[in-house]
Coordinates of C-alpha atoms and ligand atoms in Angstrom, one line a residue:
X1 CA -94.0 101.6 180.8
X2 CA -90.9 102.7 178.8
X3 CA -91.0 101.7 174.9
X4 CA -87.3 100.5 174.6
X5 CA -85.4 99.7 170.8
X6 CA -83.0 97.9 170.7
X7 CA -80.3 97.9 168.2
X8 CA -77.6 95.9 166.4
X9 CA -76.4 97.4 163.1
X10 CA -74.5 95.0 161.7
X11 CA -75.7 94.7 157.7
X12 CA -74.1 92.4 155.2
X13 CA -75.2 92.3 151.3
X14 CA -78.3 90.4 150.9
X15 CA -76.3 87.4 148.4
X16 CA -73.3 87.1 151.0
X17 CA -72.8 83.7 152.6
X18 CA -71.4 85.2 155.4
X19 CA -70.1 83.0 158.1
X20 CA -71.2 86.2 160.1
X21 CA -74.5 86.3 160.8
X22 CA -74.7 85.5 164.3
X23 CA -77.7 86.4 166.3
X24 CA -77.0 89.0 168.4
X25 CA -77.3 87.6 172.0
X26 CA -76.4 90.4 174.2
X27 CA -78.8 92.9 172.9
X28 CA -81.0 89.9 173.5
X29 CA -79.9 90.0 177.5
X30 CA -80.3 93.9 177.5
X31 CA -83.9 93.2 176.3
X32 CA -85.4 90.2 178.2
X33 CA -84.4 92.4 181.4
X34 CA -85.5 95.5 180.2
X35 CA -89.0 93.1 179.5
X36 CA -88.9 91.9 182.9
X37 CA -89.1 95.1 184.3
X38 CA -91.9 95.8 182.5
X39 CA -90.5 97.5 179.1
X40 CA -92.0 97.5 175.9
X41 CA -89.1 96.4 174.0
X42 CA -88.4 96.1 170.1
X43 CA -84.9 94.8 169.1
X44 CA -84.3 95.8 165.6
X45 CA -81.2 93.6 164.3
X46 CA -79.9 94.6 160.5
X47 CA -78.2 91.4 160.1
X48 CA -80.7 91.1 157.1
X49 CA -81.8 94.5 156.2
X50 CA -80.2 97.4 153.7
X51 CA -79.0 100.2 155.9
X52 CA -81.7 102.2 154.6
X53 CA -84.7 100.1 155.1
X54 CA -83.0 99.7 158.9
X55 CA -82.8 103.4 159.8
X56 CA -86.7 103.7 158.2
X57 CA -87.8 101.3 160.3
X58 CA -85.5 102.7 163.4
X59 CA -87.7 106.0 162.9
X60 CA -91.1 104.4 162.5
X61 CA -90.8 102.7 166.1
X62 CA -90.9 105.8 167.1
X63 CA -88.9 104.3 170.6
X64 CA -88.4 107.4 173.3
X65 CA -85.6 105.0 174.3
X66 CA -83.1 104.0 171.5
X67 CA -79.6 101.6 172.7
X68 CA -77.6 100.5 170.2
X69 CA -74.9 97.9 170.1
X70 CA -71.3 98.5 169.1
X71 CA -68.0 96.3 168.9
X72 CA -65.3 97.0 166.9
X73 CA -66.9 96.8 163.7
X74 CA -69.8 98.4 163.9
X75 CA -68.7 102.4 165.0
X76 CA -69.3 104.0 162.1
X77 CA -72.7 101.9 162.1
X78 CA -73.7 103.0 165.5
X79 CA -72.8 106.0 165.2
X80 CA -74.9 106.5 161.8
X81 CA -78.0 105.0 163.8
X82 CA -77.7 107.6 166.8
X83 CA -77.1 111.0 163.9
X84 CA -80.0 109.3 162.4
X85 CA -81.9 109.0 165.5
X86 CA -81.1 112.0 167.5
X87 CA -83.8 114.8 166.8
X88 CA -86.6 112.0 167.6
X89 CA -85.1 110.3 170.7
X90 CA -85.2 111.5 174.3
X91 CA -82.1 109.0 175.1
X92 CA -79.4 107.6 173.3
X93 CA -77.4 104.6 175.0
X94 CA -74.9 102.7 172.9
X95 CA -73.9 99.6 175.0
X96 CA -71.0 96.7 173.4
X97 CA -67.7 95.8 173.6
X98 CA -66.5 98.6 172.1
X99 CA -68.3 101.3 174.3
X100 CA -67.2 99.5 177.0
X101 CA -63.4 100.1 176.4
X102 CA -63.9 103.1 174.8
X103 CA -66.9 105.3 176.1
X104 CA -65.1 108.5 175.2
X105 CA -66.0 107.5 171.4
X106 CA -69.1 107.6 171.8
X107 CA -70.2 110.2 173.7
X108 CA -70.5 113.0 170.7
X109 CA -73.4 110.9 169.6
X110 CA -75.0 109.6 171.9
X111 CA -76.7 110.6 175.6
X112 CA -74.6 107.8 177.4
X113 CA -72.7 104.8 177.3
X114 CA -73.4 101.7 179.0
X115 CA -69.8 100.0 180.2
X116 CA -69.9 96.2 181.0
X117 CA -72.7 93.7 181.2
X118 CA -76.1 95.6 180.5
X119 CA -78.7 94.2 181.8
X120 CA -78.8 96.1 185.6
X121 CA -78.0 98.7 184.2
X122 CA -80.2 99.7 181.7
X123 CA -82.9 98.8 183.8
X124 CA -81.9 101.2 186.3
X125 CA -81.0 104.2 183.0
X126 CA -84.6 103.4 181.9
X127 CA -86.2 103.5 185.1
X128 CA -84.5 107.1 186.4
X129 CA -85.4 108.3 182.6
X130 CA -89.0 107.4 182.9
X131 CA -88.7 108.8 186.7
X132 CA -87.2 112.0 185.5
X133 CA -84.3 111.2 187.8
X134 CA -80.8 112.4 187.8
X135 CA -78.2 109.1 186.5
X136 CA -76.0 110.3 189.4
X137 CA -76.4 107.1 191.2
X138 CA -75.8 104.5 188.1
X139 CA -72.6 102.3 188.0
X140 CA -71.0 101.1 185.4
X141 CA -72.0 104.9 182.6
X142 CA -70.6 107.7 181.0
X143 CA -72.5 110.5 180.6
X144 CA -72.5 114.0 179.8
X145 CA -73.6 114.9 183.1
X146 CA -76.6 117.1 181.7
X147 CA -78.0 114.4 179.7
X148 CA -80.7 113.2 182.5
X149 CA -81.4 116.7 183.3
X150 CA -82.9 117.4 179.9
X151 CA -83.4 114.0 177.8
X152 CA -81.6 115.5 174.8
X153 CA -79.0 117.3 175.8
X154 CA -77.6 117.8 172.8
X155 CA -77.1 121.9 172.9
X156 CA -75.8 122.0 176.4
X157 CA -72.3 122.1 177.4
X158 CA -70.9 118.6 177.6
X159 CA -69.0 117.6 181.2
X160 CA -67.8 114.0 180.9
X161 CA -68.8 112.1 184.2
X162 CA -67.8 108.2 184.4
X163 CA -69.5 106.7 187.7
X164 CA -68.3 103.7 189.3
X165 CA -68.1 100.2 187.2
X166 CA -71.1 98.2 187.4
X167 CA -70.5 95.1 189.8
X168 CA -70.7 91.9 187.6
X169 CA -74.0 89.6 188.1
X170 CA -72.4 86.9 190.5
X171 CA -75.5 84.3 189.7
X172 CA -75.8 84.0 186.0
X173 CA -78.6 81.4 186.4
X174 CA -81.2 84.2 187.7
X175 CA -80.7 86.4 184.6
X176 CA -83.8 85.9 182.4
X177 CA -83.0 83.9 178.9
X178 CA -82.4 86.1 176.2
X179 CA -85.4 87.7 174.1
X180 CA -84.5 85.7 170.7
X181 CA -88.6 85.7 170.6
X182 CA -87.9 89.4 169.3
X183 CA -84.7 88.4 166.5
X184 CA -85.9 87.7 163.0
X185 CA -85.6 83.9 163.2
X186 CA -87.2 82.5 160.6
X187 CA -84.5 84.2 158.4
X188 CA -81.5 83.3 160.4
X189 CA -83.0 79.7 160.1
X190 CA -84.0 79.4 156.4
X191 CA -80.4 81.5 156.0
X192 CA -78.4 79.1 157.7
X193 CA -80.5 76.0 156.3
X194 CA -80.3 77.1 152.7
X195 CA -76.0 78.1 153.2
X196 CA -74.5 75.6 155.5
X197 CA -77.4 72.9 156.0
X198 CA -78.1 73.8 159.4
X199 CA -79.5 76.9 161.6
X200 CA -77.1 78.2 164.4
X201 CA -77.6 80.8 167.3
X202 CA -75.7 81.1 170.0
X203 CA -75.7 80.5 174.0
X204 CA -73.1 81.6 176.4
X205 CA -73.0 79.6 179.5
X206 CA -70.2 81.2 181.2
X207 CA -69.0 84.6 181.2
X208 CA -65.1 86.2 181.7
X209 CA -62.5 84.1 181.6
X210 CA -59.8 83.8 184.4
X211 CA -56.7 83.9 181.7
X212 CA -55.3 87.0 180.5
X213 CA -54.0 86.8 176.9
X214 CA -52.2 90.2 175.7
X215 CA -54.1 90.8 172.8
X216 CA -57.6 90.5 174.2
X217 CA -60.9 92.6 174.7
X218 CA -62.2 92.0 178.2
X219 CA -63.9 95.3 178.9
X220 CA -67.3 93.8 179.1
X221 CA -66.9 90.9 181.6
X222 CA -63.8 92.3 183.3
X223 CA -61.6 89.9 185.2
X224 CA -64.1 87.2 186.4
X225 CA -65.1 83.7 185.4
X226 CA -68.6 82.8 186.3
X227 CA -70.7 79.6 185.4
X228 CA -73.9 79.1 184.8
X229 CA -75.7 75.7 185.9
X230 CA -75.9 72.5 183.7
X231 CA -79.4 72.6 183.8
X232 CA -80.2 75.8 183.2
X233 CA -77.4 75.8 180.4
X234 CA -79.9 73.4 178.5
X235 CA -83.0 74.7 179.4
X236 CA -81.9 77.5 177.2
X237 CA -80.9 75.4 174.5
X238 CA -84.3 73.3 174.8
X239 CA -85.7 77.1 174.0
X240 CA -83.5 77.6 170.9
X241 CA -85.0 74.5 169.5
X242 CA -87.9 75.7 169.6
X243 CA -87.2 78.5 167.6
X244 CA -86.1 76.2 165.4
X245 CA -82.4 76.4 165.3
X246 CA -80.9 72.9 165.6
X247 CA -77.0 73.7 166.0
X248 CA -75.8 75.8 168.8
X249 CA -72.5 77.7 168.8
X250 CA -71.1 78.0 172.4
X251 CA -70.0 81.6 172.3
X252 CA -67.6 81.3 176.2
X253 CA -64.2 82.5 176.0
X254 CA -63.2 78.9 177.5
X255 CA -65.9 76.7 177.2
X256 CA -64.0 73.5 178.1
X257 CA -62.1 75.2 180.6
X258 CA -64.1 73.4 183.5
X259 CA -64.4 70.1 182.8
X260 CA -66.4 68.7 185.2
X261 CA -69.1 71.2 185.0
X262 CA -68.8 70.9 180.7
X263 CA -69.1 66.8 181.3
X264 CA -72.3 67.8 183.3
X265 CA -73.8 69.8 180.4
X266 CA -73.3 66.5 178.1
X267 CA -75.2 64.2 180.5
X268 CA -77.8 66.8 180.7
X269 CA -78.0 67.0 176.8
X270 CA -77.8 63.6 176.8
X271 CA -80.3 62.7 179.5
X272 CA -82.8 64.8 177.9
X273 CA -82.7 63.3 174.7
X274 CA -81.9 66.3 173.0
X275 CA -81.1 66.3 168.7
X276 CA -78.9 69.2 169.0
X277 CA -75.6 69.8 167.2
X278 CA -73.1 72.3 168.7
X279 CA -69.7 73.6 168.1
X280 CA -67.3 75.4 171.1
X281 CA -64.3 77.8 171.2
X282 CA -62.0 75.2 173.8
X283 CA -58.6 75.6 175.2
X284 CA -56.0 73.0 175.1
X285 CA -54.6 72.5 178.4
X286 CA -58.1 71.5 179.1
X287 CA -58.7 68.9 176.6
X288 CA -58.7 65.1 177.8
X289 CA -59.6 62.2 175.5
X290 CA -62.4 61.8 178.4
X291 CA -63.7 64.9 177.4
X292 CA -63.7 65.0 173.9
X293 CA -65.6 61.5 173.2
X294 CA -68.4 62.9 175.9
X295 CA -68.4 65.9 173.7
X296 CA -68.7 64.0 170.4
X297 CA -71.4 61.4 172.5
X298 CA -73.3 64.7 173.5
X299 CA -74.2 66.1 170.1
X300 CA -70.7 68.2 169.5
X301 CA -69.5 68.5 166.0
X302 CA -66.5 71.2 165.9
X303 CA -64.4 72.4 168.4
X304 CA -62.6 75.9 167.9
X305 CA -58.8 76.1 169.4
X306 CA -57.2 79.9 169.6
X307 CA -53.9 78.1 169.0
X308 CA -52.6 81.6 167.6
X309 CA -48.6 80.7 167.4
X310 CA -46.9 77.4 166.5
X311 CA -43.6 79.0 169.1
X312 CA -43.5 78.9 172.4
X313 CA -41.5 81.9 173.5
X314 CA -44.2 84.0 171.2
X315 CA -47.4 81.8 173.1
X316 CA -45.8 83.4 176.1
X317 CA -45.1 86.5 175.1
X318 CA -48.9 86.9 174.1
X319 CA -49.6 85.5 177.8
X320 CA -51.3 82.9 176.6
X321 CA -50.4 80.1 178.7
X322 CA -50.4 77.0 176.4
X323 CA -47.4 75.0 174.5
X324 CA -47.5 74.1 171.3
X325 CA -47.1 70.6 172.2
X326 CA -50.4 71.1 174.7
X327 CA -52.1 72.5 171.1
X328 CA -50.7 69.3 169.5
X329 CA -52.3 66.6 171.7
X330 CA -55.5 68.8 172.5
X331 CA -56.2 68.6 168.4
X332 CA -55.3 64.8 168.8
X333 CA -57.7 64.2 171.2
X334 CA -60.8 65.9 169.4
X335 CA -59.8 64.6 166.2
X336 CA -59.6 61.3 167.4
X337 CA -62.4 61.5 169.3
X338 CA -64.2 62.6 165.8
X339 CA -64.9 65.9 166.4
X340 CA -64.0 68.5 163.4
X341 CA -61.4 70.5 164.8
X342 CA -60.8 74.6 163.6
X343 CA -58.0 76.5 165.1
X344 CA -56.5 80.7 164.7
X345 CA -53.6 81.9 164.4
X346 CA -52.0 85.2 164.7
X347 CA -49.5 85.8 162.2
X348 CA -46.7 88.9 162.5
X349 CA -47.5 89.5 166.3
X350 CA -45.0 92.6 167.3
X351 CA -42.4 90.7 168.7
X352 CA -42.1 87.8 166.3
X353 CA -39.1 87.0 163.6
X354 CA -39.3 85.8 160.3
X355 CA -38.9 82.2 162.2
X356 CA -41.6 82.4 164.6
X357 CA -43.7 83.1 161.7
X358 CA -42.6 80.1 159.7
X359 CA -42.9 78.4 162.6
X360 CA -46.3 78.8 162.9
X361 CA -47.2 78.3 159.4
X362 CA -45.4 75.2 159.4
X363 CA -47.4 74.0 162.7
X364 CA -50.6 74.7 161.4
X365 CA -50.6 73.0 158.4
X366 CA -49.4 70.1 159.9
X367 CA -52.8 69.8 162.3
X368 CA -55.5 67.6 161.1
X369 CA -58.0 70.7 161.1
X370 CA -60.8 71.0 159.1
X371 CA -60.9 74.3 159.1
X372 CA -57.7 77.0 159.8
X373 CA -58.0 81.1 160.3
X374 CA -54.8 83.4 159.9
X375 CA -55.0 86.7 160.9
X376 CA -52.2 89.4 161.4
X377 CA -52.5 90.9 164.8
X378 CA -55.5 93.1 165.8
X379 CA -54.7 96.1 169.0
X380 CA -58.3 96.4 170.1
X381 CA -58.7 99.3 172.5
X382 CA -57.8 99.0 176.1
X383 CA -55.7 95.5 175.7
X384 CA -52.1 95.1 176.4
X385 CA -51.3 94.8 173.4
X386 CA -52.6 97.8 172.7
X387 CA -50.9 99.6 175.3
X388 CA -47.3 97.9 173.8
X389 CA -48.2 99.1 169.8
X390 CA -49.8 102.7 171.0
X391 CA -47.4 104.7 169.3
X392 CA -47.1 103.2 166.7
X393 CA -50.9 103.0 165.5
X394 CA -51.4 105.2 162.6
X395 CA -54.6 104.1 161.0
X396 CA -58.4 103.3 162.3
X397 CA -60.1 99.9 162.2
X398 CA -61.6 98.8 159.5
X399 CA -64.5 95.7 159.2
X400 CA -61.5 92.6 158.3
X401 CA -64.1 90.0 157.3
X402 CA -64.8 91.2 153.8
X403 CA -61.4 88.8 152.7
X404 CA -58.4 89.1 154.2
X405 CA -57.3 90.7 151.1
X406 CA -58.6 94.2 152.5
X407 CA -57.4 93.5 156.0
X408 CA -55.5 96.6 157.3
X409 CA -52.6 96.6 159.8
X410 CA -53.7 99.4 161.8
X411 CA -50.0 99.9 163.2
X412 CA -46.6 100.8 162.1
X413 CA -45.4 96.8 163.1
X414 CA -42.4 95.2 162.1
X415 CA -43.3 93.3 159.0
X416 CA -44.8 95.5 156.4
X417 CA -48.8 94.8 155.5
X418 CA -47.8 92.8 152.1
X419 CA -45.7 90.4 154.1
X420 CA -48.5 89.8 156.5
X421 CA -51.3 89.1 153.8
X422 CA -48.3 86.7 151.8
X423 CA -47.9 85.0 155.1
X424 CA -51.9 84.4 155.6
X425 CA -51.7 83.0 151.8
X426 CA -48.4 80.6 152.4
X427 CA -50.0 79.0 155.0
X428 CA -53.5 78.7 153.9
X429 CA -52.6 77.0 150.4
X430 CA -50.1 75.2 152.3
X431 CA -52.7 74.2 154.6
X432 CA -54.9 73.3 151.4
X433 CA -52.9 71.2 149.5
X434 CA -52.1 68.8 152.5
X435 CA -55.7 68.4 153.4
X436 CA -56.4 68.1 149.4
X437 CA -53.2 65.8 148.4
X438 CA -53.0 63.7 151.8
X439 CA -50.0 61.1 151.4
X440 CA -48.7 62.8 148.2
X441 CA -48.6 66.4 149.5
X442 CA -45.3 66.2 149.9
X443 CA -44.2 66.1 146.2
X444 CA -46.3 69.4 146.0
X445 CA -45.5 71.0 149.2
X446 CA -42.1 70.3 149.7
X447 CA -41.1 72.6 146.6
X448 CA -43.7 75.1 147.2
X449 CA -42.5 75.9 151.0
X450 CA -39.1 75.6 150.3
X451 CA -40.0 78.7 147.8
X452 CA -42.3 80.6 149.8
X453 CA -40.2 80.1 152.9
X454 CA -37.2 82.0 150.5
X455 CA -39.1 84.5 149.5
X456 CA -41.0 85.6 152.7
X457 CA -37.4 85.4 154.4
X458 CA -36.6 88.2 151.8
X459 CA -39.7 90.1 152.0
X460 CA -39.6 94.0 153.5
Ligands
LIG501 C1 -69.4 85.2 169.3 C2 -68.6 86.4 168.8 C3 -68.8 86.7 167.6 C4 -69.5 85.5 166.2 C5 -71.0 87.1 166.4 C6 -71.1 88.3 166.9 C7 -72.5 88.3 167.8 N1 -73.2 89.1 166.8 O1 -72.7 88.5 168.7 C8 -68.3 85.9 165.3 C9 -67.7 85.0 164.7 C10 -69.2 86.9 164.0 C11 -67.7 87.2 165.7 C12 -66.7 88.0 164.9 C13 -65.4 88.7 165.5 N2 -65.4 89.2 166.6 CO1 -65.9 88.3 168.3 N3 -66.9 87.5 169.5 C14 -67.4 86.7 170.1 C15 -67.6 86.2 172.0 C16 -67.3 85.3 171.5 C17 -69.3 86.4 172.1 C18 -70.2 87.2 171.9 C19 -71.4 87.2 172.7 O2 -72.3 86.9 172.1 N4 -71.5 87.5 174.0 C20 -72.5 87.5 175.2 C21 -73.1 88.9 175.2 C22 -74.2 88.2 176.5 O3 -72.2 89.9 175.6 P1 -72.2 90.6 174.8 O4 -72.5 90.8 173.3 O5 -70.7 91.7 175.0 O6 -73.0 91.8 176.1 C23 -73.2 92.7 177.3 C24 -72.4 93.9 177.1 O7 -71.8 94.0 175.9 C25 -74.0 94.8 177.1 N5 -74.4 95.4 176.2 C26 -74.4 94.6 174.8 N6 -75.6 94.8 173.9 C27 -75.6 96.3 174.5 C28 -76.6 97.4 173.6 C29 -76.9 98.1 174.9 C30 -77.6 99.4 174.4 C31 -76.7 98.1 176.2 C32 -77.1 99.2 176.9 C33 -75.6 97.5 176.7 C34 -75.1 96.2 175.2 O8 -75.0 93.9 177.4 C35 -74.1 92.2 177.3 C36 -75.4 91.8 178.6 O9 -74.3 91.9 179.8 C37 -67.3 88.0 172.5 C38 -66.5 87.3 173.2 C39 -67.2 87.9 174.5 N7 -66.7 86.7 175.5 O10 -68.0 88.3 174.6 C40 -66.1 88.1 170.6 C41 -65.9 89.6 170.2 C42 -66.9 90.4 170.5 N8 -65.5 89.4 169.3 C43 -64.0 90.2 168.6 C44 -64.1 90.7 167.8 C45 -62.7 91.7 167.9 C46 -64.6 90.0 166.7 C47 -64.1 90.6 165.3 C48 -63.4 91.5 164.3 C49 -62.5 89.2 165.0 C50 -61.6 89.2 164.0 N9 -60.7 89.7 163.8 O11 -62.7 88.6 162.4 C51 -65.1 89.5 164.6 C52 -66.2 91.0 163.7 C53 -67.6 90.8 163.2 C54 -68.1 91.7 162.1 N10 -68.0 91.8 161.1 O12 -68.4 92.2 163.2 C55 -64.2 90.7 170.5 C56 -64.6 92.3 169.8 C57 -63.6 93.6 170.9 C58 -64.0 95.4 170.8 N11 -63.3 96.2 171.6 O13 -64.9 95.6 170.0 C59 -64.8 90.4 171.3 C60 -64.8 90.6 172.7 C61 -63.9 88.9 171.5 C62 -62.4 89.7 172.3 N12 -62.4 89.4 173.9 O14 -61.2 90.3 172.2 N13 -67.6 87.6 167.3

């Protein structure tokens, strides 16, 4: 039995009312598989901690193996942990969406990077470490080839080996449920209730996505689409409810893709009489009136759609495989069924003109939404969008959640960063005016749009 510590290095100021405080699902999956293999596992979820307290806690845990999650917004924090723990830890492992697509960025500070799904890879890695074996037969990792010989590879020469990719888990129902019991559930529940009136956790019911949007990072689940059975999903929902949560965020990329399966899940929630509210991300081309009302009847409160643009040519350029009219229809179905609807858009995407951006802003603010988000384009590593603009990248990523005014455009785009922010503010103001003033909105909105359209068109 090996003592393993898994760290989720996400920090927020104590008084922040962030909507991004989500229990981390990925490391809970890895933890559950390690526990099933007989290891002693702790999770250090930093969501409600200060960095100093978390670093001290990590040291005090004295785990032999430490695995640290990272995604694009957490690279600095995960590397800080790795450096702090380097001299005290036998094996330091990086995993998650960013190490999966950019392993090289972690190999200076970690012994091994796990790429893709982490459950089986981490179990094999810890077994090999404990047995003193080399890592040469383990799929899905990148490492310095001295790491498995010495445990601590710090002072030895660095030859990077990238193993063959880890085959994807074929039967998702066989995976143990994420080890949520290792999380600070009471803190999440209290925080959620106090801040939003409900306590939310995430469940993922499919892995992968059959679509290939140009901007999307699919390094973890690859080119795949796999489903769990309805009974297995609802068993996990019940387990989450037993920990005090009352609201599920289904974290699937395309939760509504297979209507039959979703209808099964809705029927199973109803059959068991569960009192649970939930939300999900939907594909506009898979929505129908029937599906929207079945979702509503089974407790769905809100559906989010990644629509991205209000212009069909730009949707094609993004390889989004939806149309503007499908988007409007899906939102209408959802809204008429009594669901709240949220939508995400990207503005000033490479290839856009002033007119296509204005199409998006007009379209977005004309929809009956209760939540609307605009972002500037982010070329994530290893995406097709990154490939298209890589020669123009001139800055490194900074967390975009600290208020959009602090967002930065990381490449030399056709639109200035100021112009992108102007578009975002303009779109949000139009949306809010239309929502607040309803029937009388045109009195204010028309002149507002005429002036801001003109300013936008003439900005650099
Ligand atoms: C839910 C979600 C969120 C939630 C919560 C995130 C969370 N705490 O889980 C919220 C809404 C907060 C969010 C926000 C953002 N997100 Co998000 N999010 C997701 C989503 C849809 C699901 C995450 C999830 O639960 N996955 C399921 C688990 C099982 O997968 P996993 O976490 O990858 O874990 C597996 C492996 O990575 C690995 N693993 C994970 N951890 C570890 C640790 C170790 C040690 C090891 C060995 C292995 C390992 O094993 C796990 C099991 O197989 C993913 C897309 C996706 N399909 O995963 C995007 C995704 C993670 N998000 C992404 C992005 C870009 C963002 C934002 C930056 C968006 C924005 N513009 O604002 C923000 C940043 C938030 C922040 N401040 O950090 C990108 C990250 C890309 C990248 N290369 O880093 C993704 C991949 C979407 C995409 N396809 O582009 N997100």
